[in-house]
């Protein structure tokens, strides 16, 4: 799109900061954001926030997920974690209440893989148990995190969310235009 997508302004602030604000306003225990150094320098320090860098230009989202898991483990917090929530930085507009609803569903049945949904359509965030980390770090997930719910479909629970943003990511200028004008608190 000709610019660092995560720094494009949606709702009056860089897209990534909007996602982080919503996450940190939820009941999430902590956040690890994985991004490139040119973007990381725009993220102000905040309580419960760890920044990890992925400066490999042609890396995939699963590479960033794995870097985030390693950063969490390196911080010594992995033993305290029952699970992990993953949300891409290009999903602005997800409300803290949607993150909380997904976390509540996960905490009620912590062996499940929880996916946010809207009108039956799967989206983000995804939450998975810490016991699934070896699968996520294995070659079975090399094509992407979507392999996890596909491999363990009997454990998948969809949580219907109020924000349409759970199924809307910003990948094109048209997506950006829609994200700026859809009235979903962006």
Tab-separated table of C-alpha atoms in Angstrom:
chain	number	residue	atom	x	y	z
A	1	UNK	CA	0.000	0.000	0.000
A	2	UNK	CA	3.037	2.226	-0.320
A	3	UNK	CA	3.577	2.779	3.413
A	4	UNK	CA	4.107	0.852	6.615
A	5	UNK	CA	0.595	-0.530	6.938
A	6	UNK	CA	0.669	-0.688	10.730
A	7	UNK	CA	1.383	3.061	10.882
A	8	UNK	CA	-1.514	4.099	8.625
A	9	UNK	CA	-3.980	6.274	10.515
A	10	UNK	CA	-7.324	4.688	11.355
A	11	UNK	CA	-9.562	6.308	13.961
A	12	UNK	CA	-7.123	9.172	14.499
A	13	UNK	CA	-4.096	7.043	15.386
A	14	UNK	CA	-1.723	4.573	13.766
A	15	UNK	CA	-3.556	1.300	13.160
A	16	UNK	CA	-1.220	-0.769	15.347
A	17	UNK	CA	-1.610	1.619	18.285
A	18	UNK	CA	-5.389	1.324	18.004
A	19	UNK	CA	-5.135	-2.462	18.227
A	20	UNK	CA	-2.731	-2.196	21.182
A	21	UNK	CA	-4.988	0.306	22.974
A	22	UNK	CA	-7.933	-2.096	22.688
A	23	UNK	CA	-5.877	-5.068	23.855
A	24	UNK	CA	-4.458	-3.181	26.826
A	25	UNK	CA	-7.937	-1.882	27.740
A	26	UNK	CA	-9.133	-5.498	27.912
A	27	UNK	CA	-8.430	-7.949	30.726
A	28	UNK	CA	-5.477	-9.510	28.898
A	29	UNK	CA	-2.571	-10.258	31.241
A	30	UNK	CA	0.079	-8.882	28.900
A	31	UNK	CA	0.854	-8.129	25.276
A	32	UNK	CA	3.839	-9.020	23.133
A	33	UNK	CA	3.839	-7.036	19.906
A	34	UNK	CA	6.081	-8.363	17.154
A	35	UNK	CA	7.018	-5.892	14.458
A	36	UNK	CA	9.917	-4.428	12.522
A	37	UNK	CA	12.310	-2.002	14.212
A	38	UNK	CA	11.113	0.904	12.019
A	39	UNK	CA	7.630	0.422	13.451
A	40	UNK	CA	8.659	-0.527	17.000
A	41	UNK	CA	10.232	2.897	17.505
A	42	UNK	CA	6.732	4.441	17.175
A	43	UNK	CA	5.282	2.394	20.050
A	44	UNK	CA	5.458	4.201	23.391
A	45	UNK	CA	6.369	2.117	26.447
A	46	UNK	CA	3.329	0.880	28.349
A	47	UNK	CA	2.685	-1.379	31.314
A	48	UNK	CA	2.070	-5.015	30.332
A	49	UNK	CA	3.641	-4.465	26.884
A	50	UNK	CA	6.717	-6.203	25.511
A	51	UNK	CA	8.083	-5.428	22.065
A	52	UNK	CA	9.857	-8.111	20.051
A	53	UNK	CA	11.336	-7.464	16.647
A	54	UNK	CA	11.046	-9.387	13.410
A	55	UNK	CA	13.172	-7.621	10.810
A	56	UNK	CA	13.031	-10.382	8.201
A	57	UNK	CA	11.334	-8.701	5.246
A	58	UNK	CA	9.808	-11.813	3.672
A	59	UNK	CA	8.693	-13.510	6.877
A	60	UNK	CA	5.175	-14.815	7.361
A	61	UNK	CA	2.733	-14.119	10.203
A	62	UNK	CA	3.536	-17.519	11.748
A	63	UNK	CA	7.163	-16.394	12.099
A	64	UNK	CA	6.012	-13.399	14.138
A	65	UNK	CA	3.743	-15.637	16.237
A	66	UNK	CA	6.729	-17.857	17.029
A	67	UNK	CA	8.917	-14.847	17.860
A	68	UNK	CA	6.169	-13.614	20.196
A	69	UNK	CA	5.960	-16.994	21.926
A	70	UNK	CA	9.742	-17.014	22.376
A	71	UNK	CA	9.680	-13.473	23.785
A	72	UNK	CA	6.982	-14.478	26.269
A	73	UNK	CA	9.014	-17.510	27.285
A	74	UNK	CA	12.217	-15.428	27.566
A	75	UNK	CA	10.413	-12.964	29.838
A	76	UNK	CA	9.732	-15.836	32.232
A	77	UNK	CA	5.970	-15.437	31.934
A	78	UNK	CA	5.252	-18.654	30.037
A	79	UNK	CA	4.843	-20.730	33.206
A	80	UNK	CA	2.063	-18.391	34.360
A	81	UNK	CA	0.190	-18.566	31.069
A	82	UNK	CA	-2.721	-20.872	30.428
A	83	UNK	CA	-2.949	-19.756	26.839
A	84	UNK	CA	-2.089	-17.242	24.179
A	85	UNK	CA	-4.193	-14.727	22.282
A	86	UNK	CA	-3.039	-13.773	18.787
A	87	UNK	CA	-4.365	-10.706	16.991
A	88	UNK	CA	-2.782	-9.191	13.880
A	89	UNK	CA	-1.960	-5.498	13.938
A	90	UNK	CA	-4.149	-4.883	10.881
A	91	UNK	CA	-7.467	-5.505	12.643
A	92	UNK	CA	-8.322	-2.064	14.068
A	93	UNK	CA	-11.738	-1.602	15.591
A	94	UNK	CA	-11.916	-4.760	17.673
A	95	UNK	CA	-13.404	-3.635	20.975
A	96	UNK	CA	-11.901	-4.522	24.356
A	97	UNK	CA	-15.213	-6.261	25.126
A	98	UNK	CA	-14.632	-8.610	22.184
A	99	UNK	CA	-11.183	-9.548	23.467
A	100	UNK	CA	-12.728	-10.068	26.918
A	101	UNK	CA	-15.529	-12.265	25.524
A	102	UNK	CA	-12.974	-14.481	23.803
A	103	UNK	CA	-10.840	-14.666	26.947
A	104	UNK	CA	-13.898	-15.492	29.079
A	105	UNK	CA	-14.772	-18.360	26.730
A	106	UNK	CA	-11.205	-19.621	26.868
A	107	UNK	CA	-10.985	-19.382	30.657
A	108	UNK	CA	-14.259	-21.311	30.976
A	109	UNK	CA	-12.782	-24.196	28.926
A	110	UNK	CA	-9.005	-23.729	28.712
A	111	UNK	CA	-8.412	-26.742	26.486
A	112	UNK	CA	-10.394	-25.159	23.656
A	113	UNK	CA	-9.138	-23.152	20.715
A	114	UNK	CA	-11.238	-19.990	20.709
A	115	UNK	CA	-11.847	-17.976	17.560
A	116	UNK	CA	-13.634	-14.655	17.365
A	117	UNK	CA	-16.438	-14.714	14.821
A	118	UNK	CA	-19.036	-12.429	13.342
A	119	UNK	CA	-22.208	-13.894	11.802
A	120	UNK	CA	-20.558	-17.335	11.760
A	121	UNK	CA	-17.459	-16.130	9.909
A	122	UNK	CA	-14.157	-16.857	11.649
A	123	UNK	CA	-11.803	-14.010	12.394
A	124	UNK	CA	-9.352	-12.727	14.994
A	125	UNK	CA	-8.333	-12.991	17.720
A	126	UNK	CA	-7.523	-16.658	18.175
A	127	UNK	CA	-6.735	-18.066	21.624
A	128	UNK	CA	-5.061	-21.390	22.162
A	129	UNK	CA	-3.824	-23.342	25.176
A	130	UNK	CA	-0.160	-23.234	26.140
A	131	UNK	CA	-0.174	-27.000	25.593
A	132	UNK	CA	-0.600	-26.300	21.840
A	133	UNK	CA	2.628	-24.273	21.601
A	134	UNK	CA	4.701	-27.294	20.446
A	135	UNK	CA	2.259	-27.771	17.541
A	136	UNK	CA	2.402	-24.054	16.668
A	137	UNK	CA	6.199	-24.204	16.701
A	138	UNK	CA	6.286	-27.390	14.600
A	139	UNK	CA	6.475	-27.729	10.829
A	140	UNK	CA	2.750	-28.600	10.880
A	141	UNK	CA	2.090	-24.861	11.297
A	142	UNK	CA	4.676	-23.614	8.806
A	143	UNK	CA	1.909	-22.562	6.402
A	144	UNK	CA	0.210	-20.494	9.106
A	145	UNK	CA	-1.627	-20.505	12.412
A	146	UNK	CA	-4.836	-21.558	10.619
A	147	UNK	CA	-3.390	-25.097	10.731
A	148	UNK	CA	-4.055	-25.235	14.489
A	149	UNK	CA	-7.873	-25.049	14.423
A	150	UNK	CA	-7.929	-27.239	11.322
A	151	UNK	CA	-5.886	-29.949	13.032
A	152	UNK	CA	-7.934	-29.832	16.225
A	153	UNK	CA	-11.382	-28.872	14.919
A	154	UNK	CA	-13.196	-30.752	17.704
A	155	UNK	CA	-11.726	-28.276	20.213
A	156	UNK	CA	-12.689	-25.123	18.298
A	157	UNK	CA	-15.198	-22.746	19.828
A	158	UNK	CA	-16.457	-19.702	17.960
A	159	UNK	CA	-17.326	-16.632	20.007
A	160	UNK	CA	-19.748	-14.276	18.300
A	161	UNK	CA	-18.398	-10.748	18.685
A	162	UNK	CA	-20.112	-7.387	18.374
A	163	UNK	CA	-17.321	-5.741	16.368
A	164	UNK	CA	-17.417	-6.360	12.628
A	165	UNK	CA	-13.669	-5.707	12.791
A	166	UNK	CA	-12.988	-9.261	13.996
A	167	UNK	CA	-13.402	-10.401	10.382
A	168	UNK	CA	-11.984	-7.314	8.664
A	169	UNK	CA	-8.290	-6.828	8.078
A	170	UNK	CA	-6.614	-4.016	6.186
A	171	UNK	CA	-4.751	-5.406	3.174
A	172	UNK	CA	-5.687	-3.014	0.361
A	173	UNK	CA	-6.407	0.700	-0.072
A	174	UNK	CA	-10.082	-0.269	-0.368
A	175	UNK	CA	-9.923	-2.054	2.999
A	176	UNK	CA	-8.305	1.037	4.498
A	177	UNK	CA	-11.018	3.284	3.094
A	178	UNK	CA	-13.730	0.973	4.454
A	179	UNK	CA	-11.979	0.815	7.826
A	180	UNK	CA	-11.922	4.584	8.033
A	181	UNK	CA	-15.594	4.976	7.179
A	182	UNK	CA	-17.479	1.963	8.523
A	183	UNK	CA	-18.556	3.660	11.739
A	184	UNK	CA	-17.283	0.783	13.890
A	185	UNK	CA	-15.419	3.039	16.345
A	186	UNK	CA	-12.297	3.255	14.243
